[in-house]
PDB file of C-alpha atoms in Angstrom:
ATOM      1  CA  MET S 742       1.855   3.767   2.949  1.00 59.00           C
ATOM      2  CA  ILE S 743       0.559   3.432  -0.615  1.00 58.00           C
ATOM      3  CA  LEU S 744      -2.670   1.256   0.854  1.00 55.00           C
ATOM      4  CA  CYS S 745      -3.294   5.022   3.234  1.00 57.00           C
ATOM      5  CA  PHE S 746      -3.274   7.043  -0.611  1.00 55.00           C
ATOM      6  CA  PHE S 747      -5.526   3.918  -1.921  1.00 54.00           C
ATOM      7  CA  LEU S 748      -8.193   4.360   1.285  1.00 51.00           C
ATOM      8  CA  LEU S 749      -7.410   8.443   1.279  1.00 52.00           C
ATOM      9  CA  LEU S 750      -8.784   9.630  -2.929  1.00 53.00           C
ATOM     10  CA  GLY S 751     -12.384   8.193  -2.440  1.00 52.00           C
ATOM     11  CA  ASP S 752     -14.588   9.345  -3.740  1.00 46.00           C
ATOM     12  CA  SER S 753     -12.932  12.870  -4.138  1.00 45.00           C
ATOM     13  CA  GLY S 754     -10.406  11.907  -6.436  1.00 48.00           C
ATOM     14  CA  SER S 755     -12.325   9.476  -9.779  1.00 47.00           C
ATOM     15  CA  ALA S 756     -10.669  12.678 -12.022  1.00 46.00           C
ATOM     16  CA  ILE S 757      -7.007  12.318 -10.286  1.00 48.00           C
ATOM     17  CA  LEU S 758      -7.249   8.169 -10.483  1.00 50.00           C
ATOM     18  CA  ILE S 759      -7.686   8.364 -13.694  1.00 47.00           C
ATOM     19  CA  ARG S 760      -5.050  10.341 -15.071  1.00 49.00           C
ATOM     20  CA  VAL S 761      -2.797   8.453 -12.749  1.00 51.00           C
ATOM     21  CA  MET S 762      -4.421   5.096 -14.547  1.00 50.00           C
ATOM     22  CA  GLY S 763      -3.533   7.283 -17.982  1.00 50.00           C
ATOM     23  CA  MET S 764      -0.247   7.662 -16.964  1.00 50.00           C
ATOM     24  CA  ILE S 765       0.868   4.371 -15.451  1.00 52.00           C
ATOM     25  CA  LEU S 766      -0.162   2.381 -18.728  1.00 50.00           C
ATOM     26  CA  ALA S 767       2.532   4.728 -20.105  1.00 50.00           C
ATOM     27  CA  VAL S 768       5.059   3.998 -18.068  1.00 49.00           C
ATOM     28  CA  LEU S 769       4.102   0.514 -18.179  1.00 50.00           C
ATOM     29  CA  ALA S 770       4.592   0.134 -22.016  1.00 49.00           C
ATOM     30  CA  VAL S 771       7.738   2.532 -21.821  1.00 49.00           C
ATOM     31  CA  GLU S 772       9.593  -0.296 -19.429  1.00 49.00           C
ATOM     32  CA  ILE S 773       8.109  -2.578 -21.692  1.00 47.00           C
ATOM     33  CA  ILE S 774       9.638  -1.575 -24.599  1.00 48.00           C
ATOM     34  CA  LEU S 775      12.699  -0.849 -22.833  1.00 48.00           C
ATOM     35  CA  GLN S 776      13.324  -4.086 -21.077  1.00 48.00           C
ATOM     36  CA  GLY S 777      12.645  -5.577 -24.968  1.00 49.00           C
ATOM     37  CA  ILE S 778      14.894  -3.371 -26.448  1.00 48.00           C
ATOM     38  CA  SER S 779      17.811  -4.479 -23.255  1.00 48.00           C
ATOM     39  CA  CYS S 780      16.461  -8.058 -23.561  1.00 46.00           C
ATOM     40  CA  LEU S 781      18.812  -8.036 -27.284  1.00 49.00           C
ATOM     41  CA  GLY S 782      21.680  -8.394 -26.173  1.00 48.00           C
ATOM     42  CA  VAL S 783      21.188 -10.644 -23.575  1.00 44.00           C
ATOM     43  CA  SER S 784      21.324 -14.119 -23.418  1.00 44.00           C
ATOM     44  CA  PRO S 785      18.809 -16.310 -23.473  1.00 43.00           C
ATOM     45  CA  SER S 786      20.478 -17.935 -20.044  1.00 43.00           C
ATOM     46  CA  GLN S 787      20.071 -14.088 -18.340  1.00 43.00           C
ATOM     47  CA  HIS S 788      16.229 -12.826 -19.580  1.00 42.00           C
ATOM     48  CA  THR S 789      15.527 -16.220 -17.681  1.00 40.00           C
ATOM     49  CA  SER S 790      16.986 -15.342 -14.772  1.00 42.00           C
ATOM     50  CA  ASN S 791      15.900 -11.473 -15.341  1.00 43.00           C
ATOM     51  CA  ARG S 792      12.282 -13.027 -15.495  1.00 43.00           C
ATOM     52  CA  VAL S 793      12.359 -15.138 -12.761  1.00 43.00           C
ATOM     53  CA  SER S 794      14.273 -12.265 -10.261  1.00 60.00           C
ATOM     54  CA  LEU S 795      11.541  -9.558 -11.387  1.00 60.00           C
ATOM     55  CA  MET S 796       8.377 -13.114 -10.708  1.00 74.00           C
ATOM     56  CA  ALA S 797       9.880 -14.274  -7.537  1.00 76.00           C
ATOM     57  CA  PRO S 798       7.994 -12.025  -5.054  1.00 78.00           C
ATOM     58  CA  VAL S 799       5.205 -12.637  -6.922  1.00 82.00           C
ATOM     59  CA  GLN S 800       5.461 -16.102  -6.427  1.00 86.00           C
ATOM     60  CA  GLN S 801       5.885 -16.114  -3.107  1.00 89.00           C
ATOM     61  CA  SER S 802       3.396 -14.032  -2.558  1.00 91.00           C
ATOM     62  CA  LEU S 803       0.210 -15.847  -3.649  1.00 90.00           C
ATOM     63  CA  ASN S 804       1.812 -18.957  -1.693  1.00 93.00           C
ATOM     64  CA  PHE S 805       1.873 -17.431   1.844  1.00 94.00           C
ATOM     65  CA  PHE S 806      -1.930 -15.671   0.320  1.00 94.00           C
ATOM     66  CA  SER S 807      -3.156 -18.959  -0.190  1.00 94.00           C
ATOM     67  CA  LYS S 808      -2.495 -20.379   3.388  1.00 94.00           C
ATOM     68  CA  TYR S 809      -2.937 -16.644   5.386  1.00 95.00           C
ATOM     69  CA  GLY S 810      -4.604 -14.816   2.996  1.00 94.00           C
ATOM     70  CA  VAL S 811      -8.174 -14.752   4.906  1.00 94.00           C
ATOM     71  CA  THR S 812      -6.500 -13.427   8.080  1.00 94.00           C
ATOM     72  CA  LEU S 813      -4.657 -11.573   7.365  1.00 95.00           C
ATOM     73  CA  SER S 814      -7.967 -10.325   5.034  1.00 94.00           C
ATOM     74  CA  VAL S 815     -10.059 -10.040   7.942  1.00 94.00           C
ATOM     75  CA  LEU S 816      -7.969  -7.970   9.498  1.00 94.00           C
ATOM     76  CA  PHE S 817      -8.147  -5.118   6.908  1.00 94.00           C
ATOM     77  CA  VAL S 818     -11.890  -6.140   6.459  1.00 93.00           C
ATOM     78  CA  MET S 819     -12.004  -4.569  10.106  1.00 93.00           C
ATOM     79  CA  ALA S 820     -10.023  -2.043   9.454  1.00 93.00           C
ATOM     80  CA  ASN S 821     -11.311  -0.814   5.872  1.00 90.00           C
ATOM     81  CA  VAL S 822     -15.332  -0.884   7.957  1.00 90.00           C
ATOM     82  CA  ALA S 823     -14.385   0.823  11.009  1.00 91.00           C
ATOM     83  CA  ALA S 824     -12.064   3.398   8.785  1.00 90.00           C
ATOM     84  CA  GLU S 825     -15.040   3.931   6.600  1.00 88.00           C
ATOM     85  CA  VAL S 826     -18.094   4.781   9.426  1.00 88.00           C
ATOM     86  CA  VAL S 827     -15.697   6.902  10.877  1.00 89.00           C
ATOM     87  CA  SER S 828     -15.384   8.628   7.777  1.00 86.00           C
ATOM     88  CA  ILE S 829     -18.679   9.116   7.042  1.00 84.00           C
ATOM     89  CA  ASN S 830     -19.251  10.685  10.825  1.00 85.00           C
ATOM     90  CA  LEU S 831     -16.986  13.258  10.450  1.00 85.00           C
ATOM     91  CA  ALA S 832     -17.647  13.974   6.621  1.00 80.00           C
ATOM     92  CA  ASN S 833     -21.375  14.136   7.564  1.00 80.00           C
ATOM     93  CA  SER S 834     -20.109  16.195  11.013  1.00 80.00           C
ATOM     94  CA  PHE S 835     -17.463  19.046   8.610  1.00 73.00           C
ATOM     95  CA  GLN S 836     -18.644  21.251   7.672  1.00 69.00           C
ATOM     96  CA  LEU S 837     -16.462  21.926   4.151  1.00 63.00           C
ATOM     97  CA  ASN S 838     -16.364  22.246   1.064  1.00 66.00           C
ATOM     98  CA  ALA S 839     -16.943  18.826  -0.203  1.00 62.00           C
ATOM     99  CA  PRO S 840     -13.613  17.791  -1.899  1.00 64.00           C
ATOM    100  CA  TRP S 841     -12.196  18.395   0.929  1.00 69.00           C
ATOM    101  CA  ASN S 842     -15.609  17.194   3.327  1.00 72.00           C
ATOM    102  CA  ASP S 843     -14.384  14.169   2.272  1.00 76.00           C
ATOM    103  CA  MET S 844     -10.516  14.020   2.437  1.00 78.00           C
ATOM    104  CA  VAL S 845     -10.094  15.471   5.498  1.00 81.00           C
ATOM    105  CA  ALA S 846     -12.629  12.351   7.058  1.00 83.00           C
ATOM    106  CA  SER S 847     -10.780  10.164   5.344  1.00 83.00           C
ATOM    107  CA  PHE S 848      -7.342  11.665   6.280  1.00 85.00           C
ATOM    108  CA  ILE S 849      -8.503  11.169  10.100  1.00 87.00           C
ATOM    109  CA  GLY S 850     -10.361   8.022   9.482  1.00 86.00           C
ATOM    110  CA  THR S 851      -7.972   6.138   8.233  1.00 88.00           C
ATOM    111  CA  GLY S 852      -5.085   7.489  10.657  1.00 88.00           C
ATOM    112  CA  VAL S 853      -6.860   5.457  13.012  1.00 90.00           C
ATOM    113  CA  PHE S 854      -7.426   2.253  12.328  1.00 92.00           C
ATOM    114  CA  GLU S 855      -5.260   1.264   9.084  1.00 91.00           C
ATOM    115  CA  PRO S 856      -1.843   1.861  11.018  1.00 93.00           C
ATOM    116  CA  ILE S 857      -2.574  -0.764  13.503  1.00 95.00           C
ATOM    117  CA  ALA S 858      -4.491  -3.317  10.669  1.00 95.00           C
ATOM    118  CA  SER S 859      -1.105  -2.840   9.045  1.00 95.00           C
ATOM    119  CA  GLY S 860       1.493  -3.013  11.454  1.00 95.00           C
ATOM    120  CA  ALA S 861      -0.146  -6.888  12.658  1.00 96.00           C
ATOM    121  CA  ALA S 862      -0.315  -7.672   9.627  1.00 96.00           C
ATOM    122  CA  ILE S 863       3.474  -6.997   8.856  1.00 96.00           C
ATOM    123  CA  PHE S 864       4.048  -8.636  12.201  1.00 96.00           C
ATOM    124  CA  PHE S 865       1.703 -11.324  11.541  1.00 96.00           C
ATOM    125  CA  ILE S 866       3.891 -11.669   7.986  1.00 96.00           C
ATOM    126  CA  ALA S 867       6.772 -11.550   9.515  1.00 95.00           C
ATOM    127  CA  SER S 868       6.492 -14.102  12.563  1.00 95.00           C
ATOM    128  CA  ARG S 869       5.280 -16.772   9.725  1.00 93.00           C
ATOM    129  CA  ASP S 870       8.201 -15.702   7.877  1.00 91.00           C
ATOM    130  CA  LYS S 871      10.650 -16.694  10.501  1.00 89.00           C
ATOM    131  CA  GLY S 872       9.150 -19.588  11.423  1.00 88.00           C
ATOM    132  CA  GLN S 873       8.058 -17.962  15.285  1.00 86.00           C
ATOM    133  CA  PHE S 874       3.747 -18.003  14.514  1.00 85.00           C
ATOM    134  CA  LEU S 875       2.583 -15.612  16.551  1.00 90.00           C
ATOM    135  CA  SER S 876      -1.507 -15.176  16.544  1.00 94.00           C
ATOM    136  CA  VAL S 877      -3.095 -12.223  15.288  1.00 94.00           C
ATOM    137  CA  TYR S 878      -3.623 -10.945  19.670  1.00 95.00           C
ATOM    138  CA  ASP S 879      -0.262 -11.121  19.151  1.00 96.00           C
ATOM    139  CA  CYS S 880       0.384  -8.917  16.726  1.00 96.00           C
ATOM    140  CA  VAL S 881      -1.925  -6.473  16.934  1.00 96.00           C
ATOM    141  CA  MET S 882      -0.952  -6.143  20.432  1.00 96.00           C
ATOM    142  CA  LYS S 883       2.091  -5.144  19.402  1.00 96.00           C
ATOM    143  CA  ALA S 884       1.028  -3.271  16.741  1.00 96.00           C
ATOM    144  CA  LEU S 885      -0.408  -1.101  19.439  1.00 96.00           C
ATOM    145  CA  GLY S 886       2.521  -0.789  20.700  1.00 95.00           C
ATOM    146  CA  MET S 887       3.870   1.441  18.116  1.00 96.00           C
ATOM    147  CA  TYR S 888       1.103   2.614  17.128  1.00 95.00           C
ATOM    148  CA  SER S 889       2.249   6.348  17.622  1.00 95.00           C
ATOM    149  CA  GLN S 890       5.341   6.113  15.492  1.00 96.00           C
ATOM    150  CA  LEU S 891       2.921   4.073  13.318  1.00 95.00           C
ATOM    151  CA  LEU S 892       1.000   6.924  13.061  1.00 94.00           C
ATOM    152  CA  ILE S 893       3.053   9.863  12.840  1.00 95.00           C
ATOM    153  CA  CYS S 894       4.825   7.511   9.616  1.00 94.00           C
ATOM    154  CA  TYR S 895       1.453   7.825   8.552  1.00 93.00           C
ATOM    155  CA  MET S 896       0.436  11.257   9.238  1.00 91.00           C
ATOM    156  CA  ALA S 897       3.848  12.547   8.269  1.00 93.00           C
ATOM    157  CA  THR S 898       4.055  10.288   4.802  1.00 93.00           C
ATOM    158  CA  THR S 899       0.399  11.174   4.006  1.00 90.00           C
ATOM    159  CA  LEU S 900       0.709  14.671   3.577  1.00 89.00           C
ATOM    160  CA  LEU S 901       4.237  14.808   1.744  1.00 91.00           C
ATOM    161  CA  VAL S 902       2.521  12.520  -1.165  1.00 89.00           C
ATOM    162  CA  LEU S 903      -0.579  14.916  -1.375  1.00 85.00           C
ATOM    163  CA  PHE S 904       1.507  17.374  -0.987  1.00 88.00           C
ATOM    164  CA  GLY S 905       3.263  16.618  -4.095  1.00 87.00           C
ATOM    165  CA  LEU S 906       0.034  15.280  -5.609  1.00 82.00           C
ATOM    166  CA  SER S 907      -0.652  19.269  -5.401  1.00 83.00           C
ATOM    167  CA  PHE S 908       1.792  20.262  -8.422  1.00 83.00           C
ATOM    168  CA  TYR S 909      -0.592  17.906 -11.208  1.00 75.00           C
ATOM    169  CA  VAL S 910       0.578  14.493  -9.780  1.00 77.00           C
ATOM    170  CA  ILE S 911       3.938  13.616 -10.571  1.00 83.00           C
ATOM    171  CA  PRO S 912       5.979  14.524  -7.908  1.00 86.00           C
ATOM    172  CA  GLY S 913       3.139  13.382  -5.327  1.00 85.00           C
ATOM    173  CA  LEU S 914       3.340   9.314  -7.230  1.00 85.00           C
ATOM    174  CA  PHE S 915       7.506  10.049  -7.031  1.00 89.00           C
ATOM    175  CA  LEU S 916       7.295  10.146  -3.394  1.00 90.00           C
ATOM    176  CA  LEU S 917       4.776   7.390  -2.720  1.00 90.00           C
ATOM    177  CA  TYR S 918       6.863   5.845  -4.883  1.00 91.00           C
ATOM    178  CA  LYS S 919       9.766   6.948  -2.255  1.00 92.00           C
ATOM    179  CA  VAL S 920       7.947   5.562   0.711  1.00 94.00           C
ATOM    180  CA  ILE S 921       6.123   2.294   0.208  1.00 93.00           C
ATOM    181  CA  PHE S 922       8.595   1.234   2.553  1.00 94.00           C
ATOM    182  CA  ALA S 923       8.645   3.122   5.803  1.00 95.00           C
ATOM    183  CA  GLU S 924       5.699   1.142   7.855  1.00 95.00           C
ATOM    184  CA  TYR S 925       7.875  -1.652   7.057  1.00 96.00           C
ATOM    185  CA  PHE S 926      10.996   0.378   8.329  1.00 96.00           C
ATOM    186  CA  ILE S 927       9.310   0.883  12.169  1.00 96.00           C
ATOM    187  CA  ILE S 928       8.092  -2.920  12.116  1.00 96.00           C
ATOM    188  CA  LEU S 929      10.997  -4.895  11.548  1.00 94.00           C
ATOM    189  CA  ASN S 930      13.957  -2.546  11.741  1.00 94.00           C
ATOM    190  CA  GLU S 931      12.335  -0.470  14.998  1.00 93.00           C
ATOM    191  CA  ASP S 932      13.402   2.958  13.461  1.00 95.00           C
ATOM    192  CA  ASP S 933      11.857   6.069  13.947  1.00 95.00           C
ATOM    193  CA  PRO S 934       8.745   7.271  11.682  1.00 95.00           C
ATOM    194  CA  MET S 935      11.350   9.848   9.685  1.00 95.00           C
ATOM    195  CA  GLN S 936      13.882   6.938   9.746  1.00 96.00           C
ATOM    196  CA  ALA S 937      12.011   5.271   8.570  1.00 96.00           C
ATOM    197  CA  ILE S 938      11.097   7.342   5.608  1.00 95.00           C
ATOM    198  CA  GLN S 939      14.973   8.261   4.922  1.00 95.00           C
ATOM    199  CA  HIS S 940      15.709   4.478   5.171  1.00 95.00           C
ATOM    200  CA  SER S 941      12.985   3.734   2.493  1.00 94.00           C
ATOM    201  CA  PHE S 942      13.879   6.493  -0.090  1.00 94.00           C
ATOM    202  CA  LYS S 943      17.529   5.019   0.258  1.00 92.00           C
ATOM    203  CA  ARG S 944      16.331   1.118  -0.635  1.00 92.00           C
ATOM    204  CA  THR S 945      14.119   3.259  -3.757  1.00 90.00           C
ATOM    205  CA  GLU S 946      16.841   4.400  -5.441  1.00 85.00           C
ATOM    206  CA  GLY S 947      19.386   1.379  -5.713  1.00 77.00           C
ATOM    207  CA  ASN S 948      16.281  -1.202  -6.389  1.00 82.00           C
ATOM    208  CA  ALA S 949      14.703   0.659  -9.153  1.00 82.00           C
ATOM    209  CA  ALA S 950      14.762  -2.073 -12.255  1.00 82.00           C
ATOM    210  CA  LEU S 951      13.022  -4.617  -9.606  1.00 84.00           C
ATOM    211  CA  LEU S 952      11.195  -2.045  -7.301  1.00 87.00           C
ATOM    212  CA  PHE S 953       9.375   0.180 -10.107  1.00 85.00           C
ATOM    213  CA  PRO S 954       7.820  -2.102 -12.375  1.00 84.00           C
ATOM    214  CA  ALA S 955       6.879  -3.668  -9.388  1.00 86.00           C
ATOM    215  CA  PHE S 956       5.237  -0.111  -8.208  1.00 87.00           C
ATOM    216  CA  CYS S 957       3.310   0.573 -11.363  1.00 85.00           C
ATOM    217  CA  VAL S 958       1.644  -2.683 -10.925  1.00 84.00           C
ATOM    218  CA  ILE S 959       0.633  -2.084  -7.912  1.00 86.00           C
ATOM    219  CA  LEU S 960      -0.696   0.218  -8.683  1.00 85.00           C
ATOM    220  CA  THR S 961      -2.616   0.570 -11.478  1.00 84.00           C
ATOM    221  CA  LEU S 962      -4.113  -2.384  -9.672  1.00 84.00           C
ATOM    222  CA  LEU S 963      -5.339  -0.644  -6.603  1.00 83.00           C
ATOM    223  CA  LEU S 964      -6.479   2.031  -8.799  1.00 82.00           C
ATOM    224  CA  GLY S 965      -8.813  -0.508 -11.131  1.00 82.00           C
ATOM    225  CA  CYS S 966     -10.229  -1.581  -8.249  1.00 82.00           C
ATOM    226  CA  ASN S 967     -10.984   1.474  -6.371  1.00 80.00           C
ATOM    227  CA  ILE S 968     -12.277   3.328  -9.734  1.00 83.00           C
ATOM    228  CA  LEU S 969     -14.287   0.077 -10.627  1.00 85.00           C
ATOM    229  CA  THR S 970     -15.493  -0.285  -6.786  1.00 82.00           C
ATOM    230  CA  GLU S 971     -16.920   3.503  -7.192  1.00 80.00           C
ATOM    231  CA  ALA S 972     -18.683   3.533 -10.897  1.00 83.00           C
ATOM    232  CA  VAL S 973     -20.785   0.116  -9.166  1.00 83.00           C
ATOM    233  CA  ILE S 974     -21.408   2.618  -5.845  1.00 81.00           C
ATOM    234  CA  ALA S 975     -21.597   5.533  -7.513  1.00 81.00           C
ATOM    235  CA  SER S 976     -24.788   3.482 -10.033  1.00 85.00           C
ATOM    236  CA  LEU S 977     -26.711   2.119  -7.610  1.00 83.00           C
ATOM    237  CA  GLY S 978     -26.879   5.352  -5.236  1.00 80.00           C
ATOM    238  CA  GLY S 979     -24.135   5.909  -3.647  1.00 72.00           C
ATOM    239  CA  SER S 980     -24.821   4.998  -0.191  1.00 78.00           C
ATOM    240  CA  ASN S 981     -23.598   4.812   2.599  1.00 78.00           C
ATOM    241  CA  SER S 982     -24.261   0.929   3.136  1.00 82.00           C
ATOM    242  CA  LEU S 983     -22.921   0.502  -0.439  1.00 82.00           C
ATOM    243  CA  ARG S 984     -19.828   2.078   0.308  1.00 80.00           C
ATOM    244  CA  ILE S 985     -18.475   0.158   3.916  1.00 83.00           C
ATOM    245  CA  LEU S 986     -19.441  -2.462   1.500  1.00 84.00           C
ATOM    246  CA  GLY S 987     -17.235  -1.437  -1.303  1.00 82.00           C
ATOM    247  CA  ALA S 988     -14.141  -1.160   1.973  1.00 82.00           C
ATOM    248  CA  LEU S 989     -15.513  -4.672   2.473  1.00 85.00           C
ATOM    249  CA  VAL S 990     -14.587  -5.907  -1.422  1.00 85.00           C
ATOM    250  CA  GLU S 991     -11.100  -4.080  -1.566  1.00 86.00           C
ATOM    251  CA  ALA S 992      -9.677  -5.434   1.997  1.00 90.00           C
ATOM    252  CA  PRO S 993      -8.127  -8.951   0.388  1.00 91.00           C
ATOM    253  CA  LEU S 994      -7.014  -6.930  -2.273  1.00 90.00           C
ATOM    254  CA  LEU S 995      -4.780  -4.393  -0.003  1.00 91.00           C
ATOM    255  CA  ALA S 996      -4.401  -7.699   2.314  1.00 93.00           C
ATOM    256  CA  PHE S 997      -2.061  -8.960  -0.515  1.00 93.00           C
ATOM    257  CA  ILE S 998       0.190  -6.005  -1.703  1.00 92.00           C
ATOM    258  CA  LEU S 999       0.705  -5.490   2.087  1.00 94.00           C
ATOM    259  CA  VAL S1000       2.665  -9.226   1.560  1.00 94.00           C
ATOM    260  CA  VAL S1001       3.879  -8.070  -1.714  1.00 93.00           C
ATOM    261  CA  GLY S1002       5.334  -5.548  -0.331  1.00 93.00           C
ATOM    262  CA  TYR S1003       7.118  -7.411   2.357  1.00 94.00           C
ATOM    263  CA  ARG S1004       8.671  -9.735  -0.394  1.00 93.00           C
ATOM    264  CA  LEU S1005      10.235  -6.906  -1.573  1.00 92.00           C
ATOM    265  CA  PHE S1006      11.708  -5.432   1.466  1.00 93.00           C
ATOM    266  CA  SER S1007      13.292  -8.854   1.807  1.00 91.00           C
ATOM    267  CA  LEU S1008      14.252  -8.891  -1.357  1.00 88.00           C
ATOM    268  CA  THR S1009      15.740  -5.717  -1.455  1.00 88.00           C
ATOM    269  CA  SER S1010      17.370  -6.025   2.616  1.00 83.00           C
ATOM    270  CA  ASP S1011      20.677  -6.940   2.652  1.00 69.00           C
ATOM    271  CA  THR S1012      21.033  -7.024   6.237  1.00 60.00           C
ATOM    272  CA  PRO S1013      18.580  -8.857   8.564  1.00 54.00           C
ATOM    273  CA  PRO S1014      15.698  -7.660  10.337  1.00 57.00           C
ATOM    274  CA  LYS S1015      16.049  -6.759  13.956  1.00 60.00           C
ATOM    275  CA  ALA S1016      12.770  -6.898  15.359  1.00 54.00           C
ATOM    276  CA  SER S1017      12.163  -9.806  17.420  1.00 52.00           C
ATOM    277  CA  VAL S1018       9.045 -11.173  15.885  1.00 54.00           C
TER     278      VAL S1018
END
């Protein structure tokens, strides 16, 4: 879900992105201060244990990505480029105001391809995690078999987050944080879209100490990458070919974030996934 939000904003959301970056950095500063205060009354061994628990998903994700990062990146390269091409063509055919024109086109273009890429990537990661080693083709076919559920989830969560963003950003960020695991519940627990959203809300309730700092860091990376990419594209003329190239460059980061999300999902799970991957 966080990937959908990142891809959706595109050119039209630069002002929102800058405000969000400021808010996230402020939250991270407060988080660091609070962690420093809490560590004053914690023994060194306890502090080390807490630090390891926060870093474990990142370390595991880096190890996994070093082996399978190219494969996962290719999935997102194909999805991102296809979504960008569709979005550009749709934007040229729409007759809406400039910001809405791009957002509606991105919503449709991303919705067609992103659920397939994310679903296939989650199946791919889960199969390696279980030692089953499904092929990329099999993972894509499994994702296509669940496409309707993934598409409904994408539409519902994106509209929910955009509704929250209409109340000056902060409610939208809160809702984005609450639905970050929705796709994972659909793929790994075979939930329907509404169940997946409800379970994602519940999963984030009791794990805020681990998930919220990770969410802030991930979102900061994504938004920072987006702002930098859009700035470079604008400075070079903002052509459609540059937008497609930007989508290609962002793909590896999106793939890595999905791996981190899977590790966080597994780490906060009390029961094994139902899906036979």
